[in-house]
Amino acid sequence: MTNASRFPALAAPQSEKRPVSDTRHGITRVDDYGWMRAENWQDVFRDTATLDPAIRQHLEAENAYQTALMEDTKPLQQRLFDEMKGRIKEDDSSVPSKDGAYAYGTSYKVGGQQPRFFRTPRDGGDETMLLDGDLEGEGKPYFRLASADHSPDHNKMIWGYDDKGSEFFTLKVRDLARLQDQTDSVSDTTGGGVWNAQSNGFYYTRVDANHRPSRLYYHELGQPESEDRLIYEEKDPGFFLGVGGSSLNDFIFVDIHDHQTSEIWLIPANDATAEPRLVAGREPGVEYGLTEGGDVFYILTNDEGAKDFKIMSAPLDAPEKSNWTEVVAHKSGRLLLGHSAYSSHLVWLERENGLPRILIRDRKSGEEHAIAFDEEAYALGLEGSAEYDTDVIRFSYSSMTTPTQVYDYNMRTRERTLLKTQEVPSGHNPEDYVTRRLLAPAPDGELVPVSIVYHRDTRIDGTAPCLLYGYGSYGISIPASFNTNCLSLADRGFIYAVAHVRGGKDKGYDWYENGKRLNKKNTFTDFIAAARHLVAEGYTSHDRIVAQGGSAGGLLMGAIANMAPDTFGGIIAEVPFVDVINTMLDDTLPLTPPEWTEWGNPITSATDYEYMASYSPYDNVEAKAYPPILAVAGLTDPRVTYWEPAKWVAKLRELKTDDNPVLFRINMEAGHAGASGRFSRLEEVAYVYAYALKLAGKTQM
């Protein structure tokens, strides 16, 4: 399927080699392409004009090369874009959520790229447009709205935006009576704020020069940013600092965590001068989270060996761990994912046997019941309610063939009310598609779930091309949800597959632990096993599988390219974390110290260093044949810096022995999430899908 003849024979950009050696734990490594890392990367995130001209010239040459190789797919890209756009209701609107005298929602206008925030009277009526993202982003090459949070008195709103793609968000305050911004402006935040009870100030976290959220501030309305009061500073660079609020507007939650340990402090929402109160000090490996339940806190935690989590309670005035009492017991293999509390009910989302369900418990009687569905693979989202004194919560449901449905659910009467079904303007018949859940045997005997969807007319005889997606890090599970974009592949005979590999929590917390740190290679071998199982079951063949993953999933792509290049006909690595050793050794980078609990610390541990070095994609490129590879990145990405894929591509071209091209596309005006507008993002998806279709020889429209 995939060979160099599908691409024009053009010379790829040549990368200068400037060898730099580094010795750790008695091992010396040589990096020929380290010069691509801008010394002033912090400045580049804020102003791309400061990028070293030599680096810019190289990146622009990469863009020119990939553009030339994909030139013949431009009509196909346009067709794919039109199809995907045609499946979006352009003037879509959410079902407003009730809160006090109003109901709040989001909407889009025809042709609009950005969301708009509106409200109506509680029980319906005329919409008031509170914030129009298209107007705010007008004339800017990049613009992303981060949040819009109304105040408890409903008279004001904090909203945040990023206009660089570097995730340094600015917060503003809008007067909702005049629909105009006040003079308040706070820079370099994580994107949101939490109001105090009086609606005259808010809490927010600020990121430092290395893009770490380490300081909590309080901003009093009308005061300059320079007068904002520092409430808490986290000194350990390995921990993230966040802030949230309770549904009753009684407490501010100061949340400090890494990937396996958490610590929470409480501040009364009506007293900005109060000292934060510690709930439970950090203990390595112990996580917990709070939700308010009137006179108690409900605590979701893995304390005392509850690997898949349990729910405890504690008095509101004595939340310390010594006062925790069990409410929902730990059950191995049943992972509790999140919880919320209301005046009469406790609610949580759990996953067992790879499938989610929502549990409701009557707080007085203790009686429980579940919300679940019967499809082989599906996704549930628990939206809950903005109000505490309610019997009605909201949830969403979808599957790989079923568009998203939004329900209100009465926890007392158990009545479901369908509020909205995702509209596909160009048409969608679920009966035209087939979804299956397979179990692929891994080398160690574990069974890896694989969710697939394909058109009913696709012949299952091993000849169908397949796009196989994977992630597998941080405990993040990839839901088997409805995706209108992948229908463009399914309609062209592709099988679209998601491998639920270890490193996610798809099969419980053990599934996560067995795919991190010194077990990380299980993520890679699981993905390879999924690909081989699809072939063994007659769905596709190895030369017709295109692998896709982004960010930490891009690490997965780089690893499988080295470990099993013959298993795949092509690889798409988006914002790929491929320079693992160098990044984890550089403690000045935004995410490095907080990531050591996920990957290991190669600075202090020779074991971590050697294990990382054994799979790091950049360090393991060899003189052998590789399938065609596409790498995609963003210049202002603070999560996976642009030089990681730039270096990886250069080394692949230097060493590989085949004629298959390696393409590198970099968005010079965006970061980790790619283009910011909903249609601009579709253009990027259309490009990636056109690449997969080109590899499959299916460029006819």
XYZ file of C-alpha atoms in Angstrom:
701
model
C 0.000 0.000 0.000
C 2.475 2.573 1.180
C 5.520 3.328 -0.881
C 7.557 6.293 -1.974
C 6.022 6.300 -5.457
C 2.860 7.894 -4.062
C 4.892 11.065 -3.420
C 6.881 13.238 -5.831
C 10.630 12.647 -5.760
C 11.670 15.921 -4.130
C 14.718 16.502 -1.982
C 13.901 16.793 1.710
C 15.366 19.651 3.785
C 18.851 18.887 4.986
C 19.592 19.513 8.636
C 22.921 20.779 9.846
C 24.616 18.635 12.487
C 26.175 20.341 15.497
C 27.129 17.505 17.873
C 26.786 18.107 21.606
C 27.619 15.349 24.091
C 26.035 14.752 27.485
C 27.210 12.247 30.098
C 24.904 10.958 32.836
C 25.312 7.907 35.048
C 28.483 7.017 33.133
C 26.649 6.978 29.794
C 27.513 9.464 27.060
C 24.960 10.468 24.435
C 25.554 12.676 21.414
C 22.806 14.975 20.139
C 23.489 16.233 16.620
C 20.379 18.394 16.343
C 20.110 20.090 19.731
C 20.692 23.459 18.058
C 17.036 23.442 16.971
C 16.053 24.223 20.561
C 15.826 28.007 20.734
C 17.843 29.320 23.657
C 15.197 32.012 24.138
C 12.229 29.626 23.957
C 10.372 31.484 26.727
C 10.477 34.657 24.606
C 9.391 32.764 21.480
C 6.234 31.549 23.248
C 5.253 35.173 23.840
C 6.494 36.610 20.544
C 7.354 34.310 17.642
C 9.258 37.130 15.924
C 12.108 36.502 18.386
C 12.816 33.027 16.949
C 16.392 32.502 15.711
C 16.316 33.162 11.927
C 18.267 29.964 11.226
C 15.670 27.883 13.069
C 12.833 29.729 11.352
C 14.409 29.141 7.950
C 14.669 25.417 8.672
C 11.044 25.148 9.854
C 9.793 27.077 6.848
C 11.761 24.747 4.558
C 10.028 21.799 6.259
C 6.636 23.394 5.618
C 7.494 24.034 1.977
C 8.565 20.398 1.560
C 5.437 18.874 3.074
C 3.253 21.294 1.116
C 4.863 20.180 -2.136
C 4.477 16.490 -1.304
C 0.821 16.962 -0.389
C 0.016 19.356 -3.250
C -1.959 16.737 -5.172
C -4.261 16.176 -2.176
C -5.487 19.771 -1.970
C -8.795 19.028 -3.755
C -9.244 16.024 -1.462
C -8.453 18.127 1.599
C -11.101 20.615 0.523
C -13.612 17.823 -0.048
C -12.874 16.313 3.368
C -13.158 19.730 5.001
C -16.503 20.354 3.313
C -17.765 16.938 4.437
C -16.697 17.417 8.039
C -18.035 20.956 8.136
C -21.283 19.666 6.644
C -21.706 17.371 9.647
C -21.554 20.324 12.040
C -24.674 22.332 12.793
C -23.098 25.721 12.224
C -25.491 27.590 14.484
C -25.424 24.883 17.140
C -26.375 25.748 20.699
C -26.079 23.904 24.000
C -29.078 23.241 26.223
C -28.856 26.049 28.809
C -28.054 24.988 32.387
C -30.154 26.504 35.161
C -28.498 28.483 37.919
C -30.545 30.847 40.046
C -32.704 33.234 38.046
C -30.950 32.362 34.766
C -29.948 29.506 32.491
C -26.514 29.700 30.847
C -25.353 28.191 27.564
C -23.004 28.383 24.592
C -23.740 28.752 20.907
C -22.144 29.360 17.527
C -23.243 31.497 14.632
C -23.179 30.385 10.996
C -19.604 30.737 9.777
C -18.355 31.456 13.299
C -15.116 29.940 14.558
C -15.437 30.725 18.267
C -18.100 29.974 20.886
C -20.481 32.582 22.227
C -21.794 32.630 25.790
C -25.424 33.546 26.456
C -28.091 33.370 29.106
C -31.871 33.334 29.222
C -34.392 33.686 32.040
C -34.421 30.445 34.066
C -37.497 28.966 32.436
C -36.871 30.237 28.920
C -37.156 33.489 27.021
C -34.971 35.840 25.036
C -31.243 35.199 24.877
C -28.769 37.790 26.085
C -25.395 37.378 24.385
C -22.810 37.841 27.137
C -19.624 37.253 25.153
C -18.988 36.680 21.444
C -15.702 34.870 20.816
C -15.687 35.789 17.134
C -15.817 39.502 17.959
C -13.112 39.206 20.612
C -10.787 37.270 18.292
C -11.402 39.352 15.192
C -8.223 40.074 13.236
C -6.013 37.767 15.293
C -4.279 34.797 13.603
C -4.756 32.788 16.810
C -7.437 33.217 19.451
C -8.747 30.773 22.027
C -11.363 31.361 24.679
C -10.500 29.521 27.866
C -13.446 30.122 30.167
C -16.454 32.249 31.051
C -17.579 32.078 34.687
C -20.447 34.192 35.984
C -20.351 35.568 39.514
C -22.614 34.280 42.314
C -24.721 37.462 42.061
C -24.985 36.978 38.261
C -23.870 40.555 37.594
C -20.340 39.901 36.321
C -18.305 37.322 34.438
C -14.627 36.364 34.371
C -13.447 35.332 30.925
C -10.027 34.237 29.707
C -8.262 34.118 26.372
C -4.946 33.229 24.738
C -3.945 34.958 21.497
C -0.553 33.300 20.977
C -1.183 29.576 21.387
C 1.365 29.466 24.202
C -1.261 29.077 26.965
C -0.462 32.301 28.788
C -4.072 33.343 29.378
C -5.322 36.843 30.151
C -8.390 37.258 32.385
C -10.907 40.062 32.036
C -14.086 40.936 33.927
C -17.306 41.764 32.087
C -20.158 43.792 33.554
C -23.221 41.788 32.523
C -25.619 44.704 32.924
C -23.700 46.930 30.489
C -22.142 43.988 28.544
C -18.800 45.770 28.672
C -15.456 44.821 30.165
C -14.337 46.569 33.296
C -10.790 47.838 33.697
C -9.715 44.637 35.488
C -7.127 42.601 33.575
C -4.852 39.835 34.853
C -2.103 38.317 32.687
C -0.149 35.050 32.588
C -2.864 32.898 34.156
C -3.956 29.311 33.569
C -7.192 30.526 31.995
C -9.847 30.740 34.694
C -10.763 32.316 37.991
C -13.001 31.461 40.954
C -15.293 34.100 42.423
C -15.518 34.837 46.115
C -18.970 34.675 47.742
C -19.511 38.451 47.584
C -18.785 38.633 43.807
C -16.285 41.460 44.328
C -13.076 39.516 43.777
C -11.669 36.261 42.481
C -8.848 33.762 42.916
C -6.579 32.647 40.072
C -3.315 30.816 39.443
C -0.452 32.485 37.625
C 2.196 30.689 35.605
C 5.854 31.575 35.971
C 8.466 32.191 33.263
C 8.830 28.439 32.823
C 5.071 28.101 32.371
C 4.381 26.396 35.685
C 1.235 27.225 37.680
C 2.880 27.816 41.037
C 1.228 30.855 42.656
C -2.329 31.534 43.806
C -3.469 35.160 43.874
C -6.569 37.050 44.948
C -7.739 39.928 42.748
C -10.068 42.546 44.200
C -12.230 44.166 41.539
C -11.143 47.657 40.607
C -7.590 47.182 41.816
C -4.563 46.975 39.459
C -3.004 43.588 38.873
C 0.125 44.727 40.671
C -1.894 44.936 43.904
C -3.123 41.335 43.732
C -2.396 39.467 46.940
C -0.329 36.273 46.918
C -2.314 33.613 48.805
C -0.138 30.552 48.317
C 3.063 29.640 46.494
C 4.041 26.066 45.687
C 7.795 25.722 46.016
C 8.088 22.189 44.615
C 8.397 22.472 40.797
C 7.067 18.937 40.506
C 3.562 19.956 41.586
C 0.776 21.781 39.761
C -1.305 24.385 41.576
C -4.986 24.884 40.767
C -8.045 26.531 42.267
C -11.743 25.658 42.272
C -14.960 26.464 44.089
C -17.820 24.611 45.754
C -21.313 24.552 44.234
C -22.707 26.342 47.289
C -20.118 29.122 46.897
C -18.973 28.404 50.465
C -15.393 27.306 49.881
C -12.410 27.891 47.643
C -10.438 24.693 47.000
C -6.673 25.117 46.568
C -5.613 21.972 44.713
C -1.948 20.915 44.642
C -1.063 17.732 42.775
C 1.255 15.805 40.545
C 0.225 12.659 38.667
C -0.007 10.500 41.785
C -0.197 12.718 44.872
C -2.589 15.468 45.938
C -3.079 18.015 48.682
C -6.025 20.371 49.234
C -6.353 23.551 51.254
C -9.645 25.303 52.022
C -10.425 29.021 52.106
C -13.847 30.357 53.176
C -15.330 31.935 50.046
C -16.613 34.887 52.096
C -13.282 35.812 53.682
C -10.369 36.600 51.378
C -8.165 37.380 54.372
C -8.542 33.923 55.929
C -5.546 31.625 56.087
C -5.887 28.451 53.952
C -6.735 25.337 55.984
C -5.070 22.029 55.159
C -7.344 19.016 54.658
C -4.669 16.319 54.412
C -0.954 16.730 53.774
C 0.590 15.189 50.707
C 1.616 11.564 50.940
C 3.366 10.037 47.907
C 0.878 7.998 45.903
C -2.219 9.198 47.794
C -4.787 11.149 45.788
C -7.990 12.773 46.975
C -10.577 15.289 45.809
C -13.418 17.087 47.581
C -16.989 17.996 46.775
C -19.258 19.797 49.206
C -22.415 18.104 50.480
C -24.086 20.641 52.761
C -22.893 19.686 56.235
C -20.192 17.300 54.989
C -17.460 16.976 52.405
C -17.414 13.890 50.198
C -13.872 12.770 49.447
C -12.872 10.606 46.464
C -9.578 8.936 47.363
C -7.259 5.966 46.882
C -6.028 6.172 50.485
C -5.137 2.980 52.366
C -4.727 0.822 49.275
C -8.031 1.722 47.570
C -6.341 1.541 44.177
C -9.568 1.988 42.206
C -10.786 4.642 44.670
C -13.506 4.903 47.283
C -15.661 7.736 48.632
C -15.351 8.983 52.210
C -17.122 11.743 54.119
C -15.986 14.220 56.756
C -17.712 16.976 58.731
C -17.616 20.383 57.079
C -15.938 21.916 60.117
C -13.477 19.031 60.630
C -12.346 17.720 57.219
C -9.010 16.315 58.389
C -8.208 12.697 57.490
C -8.715 11.499 61.061
C -12.408 12.283 60.608
C -12.931 10.484 57.288
C -15.673 7.818 57.239
C -16.283 5.370 54.403
C -19.391 5.938 52.263
C -18.678 3.971 49.067
C -16.275 1.078 49.519
C -13.379 0.247 47.252
C -14.018 -2.549 44.776
C -11.088 -3.845 42.767
C -11.635 -3.414 39.025
C -14.368 -0.805 39.472
C -12.681 2.555 38.970
C -14.445 5.583 40.461
C -13.765 8.489 38.092
C -15.510 11.492 39.600
C -18.228 12.486 42.068
C -20.652 15.263 42.946
C -23.153 15.860 45.718
C -26.598 17.428 45.914
C -29.033 18.068 48.748
C -30.546 14.571 48.603
C -28.188 12.526 46.433
C -24.563 11.502 45.961
C -23.536 10.833 42.363
C -20.449 9.260 40.865
C -19.149 8.093 37.495
C -17.436 4.713 37.449
C -15.940 2.338 34.898
C -15.995 -1.441 35.115
C -15.044 -3.955 32.427
C -14.084 -1.029 30.227
C -17.564 0.534 30.200
C -18.793 3.592 32.141
C -21.945 4.019 34.191
C -23.409 6.621 36.522
C -24.399 5.656 40.070
C -26.958 7.540 42.177
C -27.231 7.100 45.955
C -30.053 8.496 48.067
C -28.212 10.205 50.910
C -30.952 9.444 53.432
C -31.867 5.834 52.628
C -28.592 4.687 51.080
C -30.471 3.143 48.152
C -28.426 3.058 44.920
C -29.297 2.728 41.248
C -27.328 2.990 38.010
C -27.609 4.710 34.644
C -26.115 2.400 32.021
C -26.537 1.430 28.376
C -26.399 -1.773 26.341
C -24.106 -1.095 23.359
C -20.796 -2.972 23.083
C -18.874 0.279 23.441
C -20.132 3.724 24.407
C -19.228 6.944 26.225
C -20.967 8.690 29.135
C -20.384 12.231 30.321
C -21.598 13.389 33.741
C -22.342 17.117 33.588
C -24.250 17.182 36.883
C -25.883 20.468 37.852
C -24.769 23.993 38.687
C -27.247 23.947 41.558
C -27.017 22.037 44.847
C -30.663 21.895 45.873
C -31.938 19.869 42.924
C -33.140 16.411 41.975
C -32.151 16.861 38.322
C -28.713 16.261 36.851
C -27.539 16.210 33.256
C -25.541 13.586 31.380
C -24.537 12.835 27.804
C -24.367 9.565 25.913
C -22.870 8.539 22.584
C -21.238 5.611 20.828
C -19.078 5.294 17.737
C -22.289 5.074 15.664
C -24.738 7.047 17.838
C -24.606 10.868 17.869
C -24.358 12.535 21.266
C -27.590 12.685 23.230
C -28.045 15.049 26.186
C -30.442 14.038 28.957
C -31.832 15.569 32.105
C -32.250 12.866 34.726
C -34.483 13.074 37.779
C -32.640 11.224 40.509
C -35.817 10.789 42.571
C -38.271 9.597 39.881
C -35.528 8.055 37.656
C -37.074 9.727 34.641
C -34.823 10.508 31.666
C -35.704 13.502 29.522
C -33.966 13.697 26.161
C -33.062 17.352 25.663
C -30.993 17.213 22.510
C -29.600 14.817 19.943
C -26.501 15.914 18.061
C -27.632 17.077 14.666
C -25.684 16.000 11.587
C -26.971 18.417 8.920
C -25.563 16.421 6.002
C -27.286 13.318 7.322
C -26.297 10.287 9.363
C -27.871 6.862 9.560
C -26.409 4.792 12.423
C -27.537 1.635 10.620
C -24.962 2.376 7.884
C -22.130 1.685 10.330
C -20.964 -1.206 12.462
C -19.171 -0.844 15.781
C -17.364 -3.653 17.570
C -15.210 -4.097 20.663
C -12.348 -6.552 20.200
C -9.896 -7.956 22.722
C -6.318 -8.213 21.460
C -3.944 -10.567 23.325
C -0.829 -8.743 24.516
C 2.541 -10.530 24.786
C 2.077 -11.006 28.549
C -1.442 -12.409 28.192
C -3.416 -9.257 29.001
C -6.350 -8.492 26.707
C -6.279 -5.036 25.124
C -9.713 -3.581 24.242
C -9.986 -2.227 20.698
C -13.052 -0.214 19.630
C -13.731 -0.149 15.904
C -16.256 1.396 13.544
C -16.638 0.871 9.804
C -19.217 1.237 7.053
C -21.578 -1.688 6.706
C -20.555 -2.082 3.043
C -16.852 -2.484 3.869
C -15.646 -5.996 3.103
C -13.999 -7.640 6.113
C -11.516 -9.753 4.217
C -8.185 -8.227 5.189
C -8.123 -5.683 2.370
C -9.611 -2.654 4.152
C -7.239 0.143 5.174
C -7.317 1.013 8.874
C -6.558 4.107 10.932
C -5.514 2.860 14.377
C -5.464 5.532 17.101
C -3.745 5.259 20.484
C -2.720 7.379 23.485
C -1.956 5.497 26.719
C -0.565 7.928 29.312
C -1.512 9.850 32.479
C -4.395 7.485 33.140
C -6.398 9.149 30.361
C -8.964 6.841 28.787
C -10.090 7.332 25.205
C -13.888 6.959 25.135
C -15.721 5.081 22.401
C -17.665 8.231 21.543
C -19.258 9.608 18.394
C -16.785 11.266 16.044
C -18.259 12.825 12.924
C -14.821 13.407 11.387
C -13.845 9.741 11.147
C -16.973 9.037 9.098
C -15.108 10.552 6.138
C -12.663 7.666 6.443
C -15.321 5.039 7.095
C -17.273 6.195 4.052
C -14.140 5.575 1.964
C -13.703 2.006 3.148
C -11.477 2.618 6.175
C -11.820 0.845 9.488
C -11.410 3.408 12.268
C -10.007 1.807 15.431
C -9.050 2.953 18.928
C -6.640 0.802 20.946
C -7.303 1.202 24.681
C -3.714 0.477 25.669
C -2.142 0.390 29.107
C -1.194 3.782 30.483
C -4.869 4.776 30.390
C -7.419 3.709 33.016
C -9.726 1.910 30.579
C -9.584 -1.268 32.690
C -8.942 0.278 36.096
C -6.024 1.839 37.926
C -3.818 -1.219 37.406
C -4.167 -0.630 33.663
C -2.624 2.789 34.220
C 0.148 1.666 36.571
C 1.179 -1.098 34.210
C 1.737 1.444 31.453
C 3.892 4.056 33.202
C 7.475 4.499 34.396
C 9.283 1.146 34.341
C 6.232 -0.476 32.733
C 5.951 2.054 29.919
C 6.846 -0.398 27.168
C 3.541 -2.190 27.794
C 1.838 0.799 26.147
C 3.837 0.203 22.987
C 3.542 -3.583 22.882
C -0.214 -3.304 23.566
C -0.609 -1.063 20.527
C 1.440 -3.403 18.342
C -0.673 -6.300 19.636
C -3.843 -4.411 18.688
C -2.553 -3.909 15.150
C -1.591 -7.562 14.804
C -4.968 -8.690 16.168
C -6.812 -6.586 13.584
C -4.816 -8.407 10.921
C -5.299 -11.838 12.508
C -9.064 -11.289 12.658
C -9.188 -10.415 8.976
C -10.046 -6.739 9.279
C -6.967 -5.343 7.544
C -3.341 -6.084 6.642
C -0.152 -4.637 8.070
C 0.742 -2.560 5.040
C -2.731 -0.980 5.224
C -2.626 0.143 8.862
C -1.926 3.836 9.449
C -1.138 4.499 13.122
C -2.098 7.834 14.697
C -1.401 9.438 18.068
C -0.734 12.866 19.517
C 1.289 14.353 22.393
C 2.069 11.378 24.677
C 0.339 9.372 21.952
C 3.019 10.799 19.662
C 5.589 9.121 21.904
C 3.668 5.916 21.248
C 3.973 6.555 17.508
C 7.712 7.152 17.730
C 8.241 4.037 19.822
C 6.269 1.687 17.568
C 8.074 3.120 14.538
C 11.329 1.883 16.062
C 10.012 -1.340 17.566
C 7.779 -2.694 14.784
C 8.080 -0.649 11.588
C 6.889 -3.584 9.442
C 3.615 -3.716 11.384
C 2.419 -0.394 9.964
C 1.951 1.080 6.534
C 2.242 4.644 7.791
C 2.496 6.685 11.000
C 0.955 10.035 11.936
C 2.537 11.651 15.014
C 0.862 14.892 16.134
C 2.707 17.195 18.582
C 4.781 14.105 19.443
C 6.721 13.743 22.695
C 9.644 11.940 21.079
C 12.778 13.434 22.681
C 12.102 11.834 26.054
C 15.593 11.753 27.553
C 16.571 15.331 26.706
C 13.212 16.704 27.824
C 13.173 14.819 31.130
C 16.752 15.951 31.801
C 15.866 19.630 31.250
C 14.242 20.780 34.478
C 13.713 24.298 33.111
C 11.035 23.106 30.678
C 7.405 23.703 31.714
C 6.306 20.129 32.327
C 9.514 18.310 33.183
C 9.506 18.222 37.028
C 5.770 17.446 37.271
C 6.237 14.639 34.750
C 8.888 12.717 36.666
C 6.215 10.718 38.520
C 4.832 9.587 35.152
C 8.049 8.769 33.303
C 10.784 8.650 35.929
C 13.590 11.059 36.793
C 16.679 10.404 34.656
C 18.640 13.097 36.519
C 18.676 11.261 39.842
C 17.999 7.658 38.839
C 20.292 5.583 36.642
C 17.531 2.968 36.391
C 15.047 5.530 35.072
C 17.655 6.915 32.693
C 18.540 3.537 31.216
C 14.918 2.447 30.852
C 13.929 5.726 29.221
C 16.925 5.530 26.914
C 15.786 2.069 25.814
C 12.537 3.399 24.294
C 12.965 7.160 23.701
C 12.045 7.492 19.995
C 14.691 10.094 19.155
C 17.448 8.073 20.818
C 16.473 4.787 19.183
C 16.235 5.773 15.516
C 18.301 3.228 13.593
C 19.637 2.542 10.130
C 16.669 0.487 8.908
C 13.514 0.802 6.856
C 10.655 2.882 8.251
C 7.140 3.386 6.901
C 6.105 6.848 5.660
C 5.825 9.224 8.630
C 3.998 12.526 9.123
C 4.843 14.716 12.127
C 2.676 17.706 13.046
C 3.596 20.412 15.583
C 2.979 23.983 16.777
C 5.674 26.605 17.244
C 4.326 28.022 20.524
C 3.528 24.679 22.151
C 4.622 24.744 25.837
C 3.712 21.080 26.386
C 5.623 19.359 23.586
C 8.116 21.877 22.287
C 8.488 22.201 18.516
C 12.139 21.072 18.514
C 11.239 17.533 19.604
C 9.588 16.532 16.304
C 12.004 18.762 14.340
C 14.991 16.830 15.691
C 13.273 13.450 15.334
C 12.450 14.095 11.681
C 16.031 15.172 10.973
C 17.466 12.033 12.556
C 15.001 9.758 10.764
C 15.999 11.226 7.420
C 19.675 10.833 8.278
C 19.543 7.154 9.260
C 16.628 5.372 7.612
C 17.417 3.089 4.678
C 14.160 3.300 2.690
C 12.760 5.803 0.211
C 9.586 6.572 2.170
C 9.283 10.289 2.882
C 9.146 11.860 6.340
C 6.956 14.969 6.386
C 6.967 17.674 9.051
C 4.158 20.222 9.182
C 4.464 22.983 11.778
C 1.847 25.619 12.527
C 3.875 28.794 12.994
C 0.972 30.562 14.744
C -0.358 27.925 17.159
C 0.570 25.652 20.035
C -0.302 22.251 21.439
C -3.979 22.224 20.479
C -3.365 23.324 16.898
C -5.520 25.924 15.199
C -7.963 27.606 17.571
C -11.146 28.035 15.530
C -13.500 25.096 15.035
C -13.235 25.272 11.232
C -9.506 25.978 11.219
C -9.074 22.837 13.290
C -11.117 20.888 10.731
C -8.688 22.013 8.026
C -5.886 20.372 10.012
C -7.908 17.162 10.418
C -8.640 17.177 6.691
C -4.912 17.421 5.976
C -4.107 14.461 8.256
C -6.916 12.352 6.804
C -5.825 13.236 3.267
C -2.373 11.930 4.173
C -3.855 8.636 5.410
C -5.994 8.334 2.280
C -2.974 9.078 0.098
C -1.077 6.234 1.742
C -4.047 3.956 1.088
C -4.271 4.968 -2.561
C -7.753 6.398 -2.012
C -7.304 9.989 -3.146
C -10.208 9.807 -5.573
C -12.918 11.995 -4.136
